CSV table of C-alpha atoms and ligand atoms in Angstrom, one decimal:
chain,number,residue,atom,x,y,z
A,1218,UNK,CA,55.9,69.1,18.8
A,1219,UNK,CA,59.0,68.0,17.0
A,1220,UNK,CA,61.6,66.0,18.9
A,1221,UNK,CA,65.1,66.5,17.7
A,1222,UNK,CA,67.1,64.0,19.8
A,1223,UNK,CA,66.5,61.2,22.3
A,1224,UNK,CA,69.3,60.0,24.5
A,1225,UNK,CA,68.8,56.5,26.0
A,1226,UNK,CA,70.4,55.5,29.3
A,1227,UNK,CA,70.4,51.9,30.4
A,1228,UNK,CA,70.6,52.1,34.1
A,1229,UNK,CA,71.5,49.5,36.7
A,1230,UNK,CA,70.9,50.7,40.3
A,1231,UNK,CA,71.6,48.9,43.5
A,1232,UNK,CA,68.5,48.4,45.7
A,1233,UNK,CA,68.9,48.9,49.4
A,1234,UNK,CA,67.8,45.3,50.0
A,1235,UNK,CA,67.0,42.3,47.8
A,1236,UNK,CA,63.5,42.2,46.6
A,1237,UNK,CA,62.2,38.6,46.3
A,1238,UNK,CA,59.0,37.6,44.6
A,1239,UNK,CA,57.6,34.3,43.3
A,1240,UNK,CA,59.4,34.9,40.0
A,1241,UNK,CA,62.9,35.7,41.4
A,1242,UNK,CA,65.1,38.0,43.5
A,1243,UNK,CA,66.7,41.3,42.5
A,1244,UNK,CA,69.5,43.2,44.2
A,1245,UNK,CA,70.1,45.5,41.3
A,1246,UNK,CA,67.2,47.0,39.4
A,1247,UNK,CA,67.5,48.0,35.7
A,1248,UNK,CA,65.5,50.4,33.6
A,1249,UNK,CA,65.9,52.8,30.7
A,1250,UNK,CA,65.8,56.5,31.1
A,1251,UNK,CA,64.7,58.4,28.0
A,1252,UNK,CA,65.8,62.0,27.6
A,1253,UNK,CA,64.1,63.9,24.8
A,1254,UNK,CA,65.0,67.3,23.4
A,1255,UNK,CA,62.5,69.6,21.7
A,1256,UNK,CA,62.4,73.4,21.1
A,1257,UNK,CA,65.0,74.1,23.9
A,1258,UNK,CA,63.2,71.8,26.4
A,1259,UNK,CA,64.4,68.5,27.9
A,1260,UNK,CA,61.9,65.9,29.0
A,1261,UNK,CA,62.3,62.5,30.7
A,1262,UNK,CA,60.5,59.2,30.7
A,1263,UNK,CA,61.3,55.9,32.5
A,1264,UNK,CA,60.9,52.5,30.8
A,1265,UNK,CA,60.4,50.1,33.7
A,1266,UNK,CA,61.5,46.9,32.0
A,1267,UNK,CA,63.9,45.2,34.4
A,1268,UNK,CA,66.9,42.9,33.4
A,1269,UNK,CA,65.0,39.6,33.5
A,1270,UNK,CA,61.7,38.4,31.9
A,1271,UNK,CA,60.2,37.4,35.2
A,1272,UNK,CA,57.4,39.8,35.8
A,1273,UNK,CA,56.7,40.2,32.0
A,1274,UNK,CA,58.4,39.1,28.8
A,1275,UNK,CA,59.9,42.6,28.4
A,1276,UNK,CA,63.4,43.2,29.6
A,1277,UNK,CA,65.8,46.2,29.5
A,1278,UNK,CA,67.4,44.4,26.6
A,1279,UNK,CA,64.2,44.0,24.5
A,1280,UNK,CA,63.0,47.5,25.3
A,1281,UNK,CA,66.4,48.9,24.2
A,1282,UNK,CA,65.9,47.1,20.9
A,1283,UNK,CA,62.3,48.2,20.4
A,1284,UNK,CA,63.0,51.8,21.4
A,1285,UNK,CA,66.2,52.3,19.5
A,1286,UNK,CA,65.3,50.4,16.3
A,1287,UNK,CA,61.6,51.3,16.0
A,1288,UNK,CA,59.9,53.6,18.4
A,1289,UNK,CA,62.5,56.4,18.7
A,1290,UNK,CA,63.5,56.7,15.0
A,1291,UNK,CA,59.8,56.9,14.1
A,1292,UNK,CA,59.1,59.5,16.8
A,1293,UNK,CA,62.0,61.7,15.5
A,1294,UNK,CA,60.5,61.7,12.0
A,1295,UNK,CA,57.1,63.0,12.8
A,1296,UNK,CA,55.3,65.8,14.5
A,1297,UNK,CA,53.4,64.7,17.7
A,1298,UNK,CA,50.8,66.9,19.3
A,1299,UNK,CA,49.6,64.6,22.1
A,1300,UNK,CA,50.2,61.2,23.9
A,1301,UNK,CA,47.2,60.0,21.9
A,1302,UNK,CA,49.0,60.9,18.7
A,1303,UNK,CA,51.9,58.8,19.9
A,1304,UNK,CA,49.7,55.8,20.7
A,1305,UNK,CA,48.2,55.9,17.2
A,1306,UNK,CA,51.6,56.0,15.6
A,1307,UNK,CA,52.9,53.1,17.8
A,1308,UNK,CA,50.1,50.6,17.1
A,1309,UNK,CA,52.3,48.9,14.4
A,1310,UNK,CA,54.7,47.8,17.2
A,1311,UNK,CA,52.9,44.8,18.6
A,1312,UNK,CA,53.2,44.4,22.4
A,1313,UNK,CA,56.2,45.9,24.2
A,1314,UNK,CA,54.0,48.1,26.4
A,1315,UNK,CA,56.9,49.1,28.7
A,1316,UNK,CA,59.0,50.4,25.8
A,1317,UNK,CA,56.0,52.5,24.6
A,1318,UNK,CA,55.1,53.8,28.1
A,1319,UNK,CA,58.6,55.1,28.7
A,1320,UNK,CA,58.6,57.1,25.5
A,1321,UNK,CA,55.0,58.3,26.1
A,1322,UNK,CA,56.0,59.6,29.5
A,1323,UNK,CA,58.9,61.6,28.0
A,1324,UNK,CA,56.4,63.2,25.7
A,1325,UNK,CA,54.1,64.1,28.6
A,1326,UNK,CA,57.0,65.7,30.4
A,1327,UNK,CA,58.0,67.8,27.3
A,1328,UNK,CA,54.4,68.9,26.6
A,1329,UNK,CA,53.9,69.8,30.3
A,1330,UNK,CA,57.1,71.9,30.3
A,1331,UNK,CA,56.2,73.6,27.1
A,1332,UNK,CA,52.8,74.5,28.4
A,1333,UNK,CA,53.9,75.3,32.0
A,1334,UNK,CA,51.5,72.7,33.3
A,1335,UNK,CA,52.2,69.9,35.9
A,1336,UNK,CA,51.4,66.3,35.0
A,1337,UNK,CA,48.8,66.3,37.7
A,1338,UNK,CA,47.0,69.2,36.2
A,1339,UNK,CA,47.3,67.9,32.6
A,1340,UNK,CA,45.5,64.7,33.6
A,1341,UNK,CA,43.0,66.3,35.9
A,1342,UNK,CA,44.3,64.9,39.2
A,1343,UNK,CA,43.5,66.6,42.5
A,1344,UNK,CA,45.1,67.1,46.0
A,1345,UNK,CA,48.5,67.7,47.5
A,1346,UNK,CA,49.4,64.0,48.3
A,1347,UNK,CA,48.4,60.5,47.7
A,1348,UNK,CA,48.0,57.5,50.1
A,1349,UNK,CA,50.7,54.9,49.8
A,1350,UNK,CA,51.8,51.6,51.1
A,1351,UNK,CA,54.8,49.3,50.9
A,1352,UNK,CA,55.4,46.1,49.0
A,1353,UNK,CA,57.5,43.7,51.0
A,1354,UNK,CA,59.4,40.9,49.3
A,1355,UNK,CA,59.6,37.3,50.5
A,1356,UNK,CA,61.8,37.2,53.6
A,1357,UNK,CA,64.2,34.4,54.8
A,1358,UNK,CA,61.8,33.3,57.5
A,1359,UNK,CA,58.8,34.5,59.5
A,1360,UNK,CA,60.8,36.3,62.2
A,1361,UNK,CA,62.6,38.4,59.5
A,1362,UNK,CA,59.2,39.1,57.9
A,1363,UNK,CA,57.7,40.3,61.2
A,1364,UNK,CA,60.8,42.5,61.7
A,1365,UNK,CA,60.5,43.9,58.3
A,1366,UNK,CA,56.8,44.7,58.6
A,1367,UNK,CA,57.4,46.3,62.0
A,1368,UNK,CA,60.2,48.5,60.6
A,1369,UNK,CA,58.0,49.8,57.8
A,1370,UNK,CA,55.2,50.5,60.3
A,1371,UNK,CA,57.7,52.4,62.4
A,1372,UNK,CA,58.5,54.4,59.3
A,1373,UNK,CA,54.9,55.3,59.0
A,1374,UNK,CA,53.5,53.0,56.3
A,1375,UNK,CA,49.9,52.1,57.0
A,1376,UNK,CA,49.3,49.6,54.3
A,1377,UNK,CA,51.5,46.6,53.7
A,1378,UNK,CA,51.6,44.2,50.7
A,1379,UNK,CA,53.3,40.8,51.2
A,1380,UNK,CA,54.7,38.9,48.3
A,1381,UNK,CA,53.7,35.2,48.5
A,1382,UNK,CA,54.5,32.0,46.7
A,1383,UNK,CA,53.7,28.3,47.2
A,1384,UNK,CA,55.1,27.2,50.5
A,1385,UNK,CA,55.5,30.8,51.7
A,1386,UNK,CA,51.9,32.0,51.9
A,1387,UNK,CA,49.3,31.1,54.6
A,1388,UNK,CA,51.7,30.8,57.5
A,1389,UNK,CA,53.5,33.9,56.7
A,1390,UNK,CA,50.4,36.0,56.2
A,1391,UNK,CA,48.7,34.6,59.4
A,1392,UNK,CA,51.8,35.5,61.5
A,1393,UNK,CA,51.6,39.1,60.2
A,1394,UNK,CA,47.9,39.2,60.7
A,1395,UNK,CA,48.1,37.9,64.3
A,1396,UNK,CA,50.9,40.4,65.1
A,1397,UNK,CA,49.1,43.3,63.5
A,1398,UNK,CA,45.3,42.7,63.7
A,1399,UNK,CA,44.2,46.1,62.3
A,1400,UNK,CA,46.8,46.5,59.6
A,1401,UNK,CA,45.7,47.2,56.0
A,1402,UNK,CA,47.1,44.0,54.5
A,1403,UNK,CA,47.1,42.5,51.1
A,1404,UNK,CA,49.1,39.8,49.2
A,1405,UNK,CA,50.6,39.5,45.7
A,1406,UNK,CA,51.4,36.0,44.2
A,1407,UNK,CA,52.7,37.2,40.8
A,1408,UNK,CA,51.0,34.3,39.0
A,1409,UNK,CA,52.6,31.6,41.1
A,1410,UNK,CA,49.5,29.3,41.4
A,1411,UNK,CA,47.2,27.3,39.2
A,1412,UNK,CA,43.6,26.3,39.8
A,1413,UNK,CA,44.8,23.3,41.8
A,1414,UNK,CA,47.6,24.7,43.9
A,1415,UNK,CA,45.6,27.8,44.7
A,1416,UNK,CA,43.3,25.8,46.9
A,1417,UNK,CA,46.0,26.1,49.5
A,1418,UNK,CA,45.2,29.8,49.7
A,1419,UNK,CA,41.6,29.2,51.0
A,1420,UNK,CA,42.6,30.1,54.6
A,1421,UNK,CA,43.6,33.6,53.4
A,1422,UNK,CA,40.0,34.2,52.9
A,1423,UNK,CA,39.5,34.5,56.6
A,1424,UNK,CA,42.4,37.0,57.2
A,1425,UNK,CA,40.6,40.2,56.3
A,1426,UNK,CA,42.9,41.0,53.4
A,1427,UNK,CA,42.2,44.0,51.2
A,1428,UNK,CA,42.8,41.8,48.2
A,1429,UNK,CA,44.7,38.9,46.7
A,1430,UNK,CA,46.7,40.1,43.7
A,1431,UNK,CA,47.3,38.0,40.6
A,1432,UNK,CA,47.3,34.5,42.0
A,1433,UNK,CA,47.0,32.8,38.6
A,1434,UNK,CA,48.6,33.1,35.2
A,1435,UNK,CA,48.9,36.3,33.3
A,1436,UNK,CA,46.9,35.0,30.3
A,1437,UNK,CA,44.2,33.4,32.4
A,1438,UNK,CA,41.2,35.7,33.0
A,1439,UNK,CA,38.8,32.8,33.0
A,1440,UNK,CA,40.3,30.9,35.8
A,1441,UNK,CA,40.5,34.1,37.9
A,1442,UNK,CA,36.8,34.3,37.4
A,1443,UNK,CA,36.4,30.7,38.7
A,1444,UNK,CA,38.5,31.6,41.6
A,1445,UNK,CA,36.8,34.9,42.5
A,1446,UNK,CA,33.5,32.9,42.8
A,1447,UNK,CA,35.0,30.9,45.6
A,1448,UNK,CA,36.7,33.8,47.5
A,1449,UNK,CA,35.0,36.6,49.3
A,1450,UNK,CA,38.3,38.5,49.4
A,1451,UNK,CA,38.5,40.6,46.3
A,1452,UNK,CA,40.9,39.4,43.6
A,1453,UNK,CA,43.0,42.1,42.1
A,1454,UNK,CA,44.6,41.7,38.6
A,1455,UNK,CA,48.0,43.1,37.8
A,1456,UNK,CA,49.8,41.1,35.1
A,1457,UNK,CA,46.5,40.0,33.4
A,1458,UNK,CA,45.5,43.6,32.5
A,1459,UNK,CA,47.5,44.7,29.5
A,1460,UNK,CA,45.1,47.1,28.0
A,1461,UNK,CA,41.7,48.9,28.4
A,1462,UNK,CA,40.2,46.0,26.5
A,1463,UNK,CA,41.5,43.4,29.0
A,1464,UNK,CA,40.2,45.6,31.8
A,1465,UNK,CA,36.7,45.7,30.3
A,1466,UNK,CA,36.7,42.0,29.6
A,1467,UNK,CA,38.0,41.1,33.1
A,1468,UNK,CA,35.2,43.1,34.7
A,1469,UNK,CA,32.5,41.8,32.3
A,1470,UNK,CA,33.7,38.3,33.2
A,1471,UNK,CA,33.9,39.1,36.9
A,1472,UNK,CA,37.4,37.8,37.0
A,1473,UNK,CA,38.4,40.4,39.6
A,1474,UNK,CA,37.0,43.2,41.8
A,1475,UNK,CA,40.0,45.5,41.9
A,1476,UNK,CA,42.6,46.5,39.3
A,1477,UNK,CA,46.2,47.5,39.8
A,1478,UNK,CA,47.2,50.1,37.3
A,1479,UNK,CA,50.8,50.4,36.1
A,1480,UNK,CA,51.4,52.7,33.2
A,1481,UNK,CA,54.4,50.5,32.0
A,1482,UNK,CA,52.3,47.3,31.9
A,1483,UNK,CA,49.5,48.9,29.9
A,1484,UNK,CA,51.6,50.8,27.3
A,1485,UNK,CA,51.5,54.2,28.7
A,1486,UNK,CA,50.1,56.7,31.1
A,1487,UNK,CA,47.3,57.5,28.7
A,1488,UNK,CA,46.2,53.9,28.7
A,1489,UNK,CA,46.4,53.8,32.5
A,1490,UNK,CA,44.2,56.8,32.6
A,1491,UNK,CA,41.7,55.1,30.3
A,1492,UNK,CA,41.6,52.1,32.5
A,1493,UNK,CA,41.0,54.3,35.5
A,1494,UNK,CA,38.2,56.1,33.7
A,1495,UNK,CA,36.5,52.8,32.8
A,1496,UNK,CA,36.8,51.5,36.4
A,1497,UNK,CA,35.6,54.8,37.9
A,1498,UNK,CA,32.5,54.7,35.8
A,1499,UNK,CA,31.8,51.1,37.0
A,1500,UNK,CA,32.7,51.8,40.6
A,1501,UNK,CA,35.6,49.4,40.5
A,1502,UNK,CA,38.4,50.5,42.9
A,1503,UNK,CA,41.8,50.9,41.4
A,1504,UNK,CA,45.3,51.6,42.8
A,1505,UNK,CA,48.6,52.5,41.4
A,1506,UNK,CA,51.1,49.6,41.2
A,1507,UNK,CA,54.9,50.1,41.3
A,1508,UNK,CA,57.9,48.7,39.4
A,1509,UNK,CA,60.6,49.9,41.8
A,1510,UNK,CA,60.8,53.1,39.8
A,1511,UNK,CA,63.4,55.8,40.1
A,1512,UNK,CA,62.2,59.3,40.9
A,1513,UNK,CA,61.2,59.8,37.3
A,1514,UNK,CA,58.6,57.0,37.2
A,1515,UNK,CA,57.6,57.7,40.8
A,1516,UNK,CA,56.7,61.3,40.0
A,1517,UNK,CA,54.4,60.1,37.2
A,1518,UNK,CA,52.8,57.4,39.5
A,1519,UNK,CA,52.1,60.0,42.1
A,1520,UNK,CA,50.3,62.3,39.6
A,1521,UNK,CA,48.3,59.3,38.2
A,1522,UNK,CA,47.3,58.2,41.7
A,1523,UNK,CA,45.7,61.6,42.3
A,1524,UNK,CA,42.8,60.8,39.9
A,1525,UNK,CA,39.6,60.3,41.8
A,1526,UNK,CA,39.2,56.5,41.2
A,1527,UNK,CA,42.4,55.6,42.9
A,1528,UNK,CA,40.7,54.8,46.2
A,1529,UNK,CA,43.2,52.3,47.5
A,1530,UNK,CA,46.8,53.1,48.6
A,1531,UNK,CA,49.4,52.7,45.9
A,1532,UNK,CA,52.7,50.7,45.8
A,1533,UNK,CA,54.5,54.1,45.7
A,1534,UNK,CA,57.0,54.2,48.6
A,1535,UNK,CA,59.5,56.8,49.7
A,1536,UNK,CA,62.8,56.9,47.8
A,1537,UNK,CA,64.6,55.5,50.9
A,1538,UNK,CA,62.6,52.3,50.7
A,1539,UNK,CA,64.4,51.5,47.4
A,1540,UNK,CA,67.6,53.5,46.8
A,1541,UNK,CA,70.5,55.1,48.8
A,1542,UNK,CA,70.7,57.6,46.0
A,1543,UNK,CA,68.4,58.4,43.1
A,1544,UNK,CA,68.8,59.9,39.7
A,1545,UNK,CA,66.4,62.7,40.5
A,1546,UNK,CA,67.3,65.7,42.7
A,1547,UNK,CA,64.0,65.3,44.3
A,1548,UNK,CA,63.8,62.7,47.1
A,1549,UNK,CA,60.3,61.5,47.9
A,1550,UNK,CA,59.6,61.2,51.6
A,1551,UNK,CA,56.7,59.6,53.5
A,1552,UNK,CA,54.4,62.1,55.3
A,1553,UNK,CA,52.7,61.3,58.6
A,1554,UNK,CA,49.5,59.5,57.6
A,1555,UNK,CA,51.2,57.3,55.0
A,1556,UNK,CA,51.1,59.7,52.1
A,1557,UNK,CA,53.6,61.2,49.6
A,1558,UNK,CA,53.4,64.7,48.1
A,1559,UNK,CA,52.7,65.0,44.4
A,1560,UNK,CA,55.3,67.1,42.4
A,1561,UNK,CA,53.9,70.5,41.4
A,1562,UNK,CA,56.4,71.7,38.8
A,1563,UNK,CA,55.8,71.7,35.0
A,1564,UNK,CA,55.7,68.2,33.4
A,1565,UNK,CA,56.9,65.5,35.8
A,1566,UNK,CA,58.2,68.3,38.1
A,1567,UNK,CA,61.6,66.6,38.6
A,1568,UNK,CA,65.2,67.4,37.7
A,1569,UNK,CA,68.0,64.9,37.1
A,1570,UNK,CA,71.1,64.5,39.2
A,1571,UNK,CA,73.6,64.0,36.4
A,1572,UNK,CA,76.3,62.7,38.6
A,1573,UNK,CA,74.1,59.9,39.9
A,1574,UNK,CA,72.8,59.2,36.4
A,1575,UNK,CA,76.3,58.8,35.1
A,1576,UNK,CA,77.3,56.6,37.9
A,1577,UNK,CA,74.6,54.0,37.2
A,1578,UNK,CA,74.6,54.2,33.4
A,1579,UNK,CA,75.8,50.9,31.8
A,1580,UNK,CA,75.2,52.0,28.2
A,1581,UNK,CA,74.1,55.2,26.5
A,1582,UNK,CA,72.9,55.9,23.0
A,1583,UNK,CA,72.1,59.2,21.3
A,1584,UNK,CA,69.6,59.0,18.5
A,1585,UNK,CA,69.0,62.0,16.2
B,502,LIG,O1,53.9,42.7,41.1
B,502,LIG,O2,53.5,44.6,41.9
B,502,LIG,C1,54.3,43.8,41.5
B,502,LIG,C2,57.9,45.1,41.7
B,502,LIG,C3,58.4,44.7,40.5
B,502,LIG,C4,57.6,43.9,39.7
B,502,LIG,C5,56.3,43.6,40.0
B,502,LIG,C6,55.7,44.1,41.2
B,502,LIG,C7,56.6,44.8,42.1
B,502,LIG,C8,56.1,45.3,43.4
B,502,LIG,C9,56.9,46.5,44.0
B,502,LIG,O3,55.3,44.8,44.0
B,502,LIG,C10,56.1,47.7,44.0
B,502,LIG,C11,57.0,48.9,44.3
B,502,LIG,O4,57.5,49.6,43.3
B,502,LIG,O5,57.2,49.2,45.5
B,503,LIG,MG1,51.7,42.7,41.4
């Protein structure tokens, strides 16, 4: 497949509410939409790098640079038959997984549209819908937190993830646990602790959490191993898993018992699938993480989460948990039973609302 043009859109979209984590608070989420043209077809990919280097070192600014100066010009000069092909050609760009993942997704969409095949079928997923949960940011105080959890439960979410940070952890989680004794509950620290401060989290071990996500530093598999030895609650790694190799090493080291898979973090959907395959073989549960995606990234996450090893609910919420209006015509809704339907059309199975796209575009670049 030869790609004749890629149009880049740097988007800044208002979130319905601030999303606060241990690394910062966002009211407006940024990303880069990639629009590729090939043989009369148009395909889309979302690069999930946000405006600030809080979750990872990548930002919409660095991804713009890597995409426009390296990855896209190279892609336009060659013939690509598969996402694997793309990965091989992209190895000379060190790091920058979110930039790569956005472009790889655009290729998946184009190939799917060319072949008349949905992304779910292309990757071998199954089912009509996937189980999902909601990720709740750090709230002003405990009563606001309880209100927020209650609201999402009323909407139909059956699994809740609470963001935590030092000073806003054990008491917050205990209050939610006491108010909702049977709720599927988990927490995410986004690397806010070290081996010393993490001792304050020991009481969480008695709160029947599904998992504790990424308590320690991103580059610290070994200390996660030390920690997992002292916790019966499974530790889940997010930021620490940047590749299939990291996933294998983390499991060999027993640094975690669960892995959160985000295509953006690991350099592409193909890499996320490879991590899934490894974990499935080893009986390690995985689930699909989220990056506050637009409908484009959300469609891909839904297809990914329909692979058999995704045995835990994903951070894939309905459109109205994030945005008043989205750049896709498709609006994702929560079904009774806390699931969301997987798009069935060719490729990602979404179409773009050009009016909304234009409204939130802060810069645009056409590369031929
Ligand atoms: O750590 O999982 C995370 C959002 C942005 C960056 C990192 C994370 C998150 C979330 C939100 O938890 C998940 C979602 O998209 O709903
Ligand atoms: Mg996380």
